[in-house]
Amino acid sequence: MKKLITLLLAALFIFQLSFKLQAATCTAVMTTEARIGSWCNSHWVNYFWHAYDFDEADWDNGFGYSNACDTSRPLGRSMNAIYVVNYADGPASKSTDDFTGSILHWGGNYTLREIDELDARCGVGTKRAYTQWGWQDNYTRLYLPFFYTENVIERAATLVHEARHADWCGHNGNDGTNNCAAASDSCDESFDNGCSGIGSPGGRGASGFQALWLWWFTVGSDSITGTLSRKAFARDEANRIFSTMFDVNPCINITSSGAVISTC
Ligand SMILES: [Zn+2]
């Protein structure tokens, strides 16, 4: 028995060691990016840390736990996106139960309410994020392509997308005979109908939420977050989703002012 316990402890130690080694080697110090807004202080870092239920064990070993303000590390890059998703419509404080106005105003509160915890992992391949919901342990995992392939606006929109999953909404697209142009598992049936799964809500799905947030960012982001180039990116990214991520093509694209153009 004693031998068995020793063996089990040794296996556990090796498992933990291999996880830590993996985390340390998958994270290189890569490009830094400008911080958006003034979240780099203990008040805001602590607030975001607890609001999104970050844990040291998920963000140490190179992921940025030792310096949350360092935007060359995954944690700092996540904090930057969290600022954008919460304050893209202006830095005025709002209560966390404020769901008035457009998704640009309440999208941050939606991510706060729905995401159970945010974890950093190396990941495999190009997968950017994964959310587990349901009766089991709930979490949202963010992978290296989220941190370094996506820019800060993309990351903010991905948080909105993942929050929709955390609200028990799975994708219902890329099925049947009218597959979406991207032929991706991340497709929704249509812009207005995108959820499936046990206990799922009705209405717009994760890609629909993502496109809508980007649309509103194009139109209504403030001068701190919404530079011309970031707004142009949001417009193009919304249009990419409209054109490729719905089985039923909504046949719309948006202009820089947010106006709708018919595409088919
Ligand atoms: Zn998805």
PDB file of N, CA and C and ligand atoms in Angstrom, residues 161-162 165 171 185-186 206-207, ligand 1:
ATOM      1  N   HIS A 161     -17.575  36.078 -27.881  1.00  0.00           N
ATOM      2  CA  HIS A 161     -17.932  34.791 -28.504  1.00  0.00           C
ATOM      3  C   HIS A 161     -17.935  33.667 -27.452  1.00  0.00           C
ATOM      4  N   GLU A 162     -16.854  33.594 -26.668  1.00  0.00           N
ATOM      5  CA  GLU A 162     -16.744  32.524 -25.666  1.00  0.00           C
ATOM      6  C   GLU A 162     -17.785  32.688 -24.556  1.00  0.00           C
ATOM      7  N   HIS A 165     -20.877  31.007 -25.500  1.00  0.00           N
ATOM      8  CA  HIS A 165     -20.802  29.562 -25.225  1.00  0.00           C
ATOM      9  C   HIS A 165     -21.016  29.281 -23.736  1.00  0.00           C
ATOM     10  N   HIS A 171     -22.644  25.977 -31.087  1.00  0.00           N
ATOM     11  CA  HIS A 171     -22.868  26.314 -32.502  1.00  0.00           C
ATOM     12  C   HIS A 171     -23.859  25.347 -33.149  1.00  0.00           C
ATOM     13  N   ASP A 185     -16.560  24.514 -37.745  1.00  0.00           N
ATOM     14  CA  ASP A 185     -17.410  24.145 -36.609  1.00  0.00           C
ATOM     15  C   ASP A 185     -17.861  25.369 -35.815  1.00  0.00           C
ATOM     16  N   SER A 186     -17.249  26.528 -36.072  1.00  0.00           N
ATOM     17  CA  SER A 186     -17.623  27.746 -35.355  1.00  0.00           C
ATOM     18  C   SER A 186     -18.741  28.509 -36.050  1.00  0.00           C
ATOM     19  N   ALA A 206     -22.854  32.403 -30.902  1.00  0.00           N
ATOM     20  CA  ALA A 206     -21.548  32.953 -30.525  1.00  0.00           C
ATOM     21  C   ALA A 206     -20.931  33.778 -31.655  1.00  0.00           C
ATOM     22  N   SER A 207     -21.012  33.276 -32.893  1.00  0.00           N
ATOM     23  CA  SER A 207     -20.454  34.057 -34.007  1.00  0.00           C
ATOM     24  C   SER A 207     -21.319  35.281 -34.285  1.00  0.00           C
TER      25      SER A 207
HETATM   26 ZN    ZN B   1     -17.403  29.047 -30.914  1.00  0.00          ZN
END
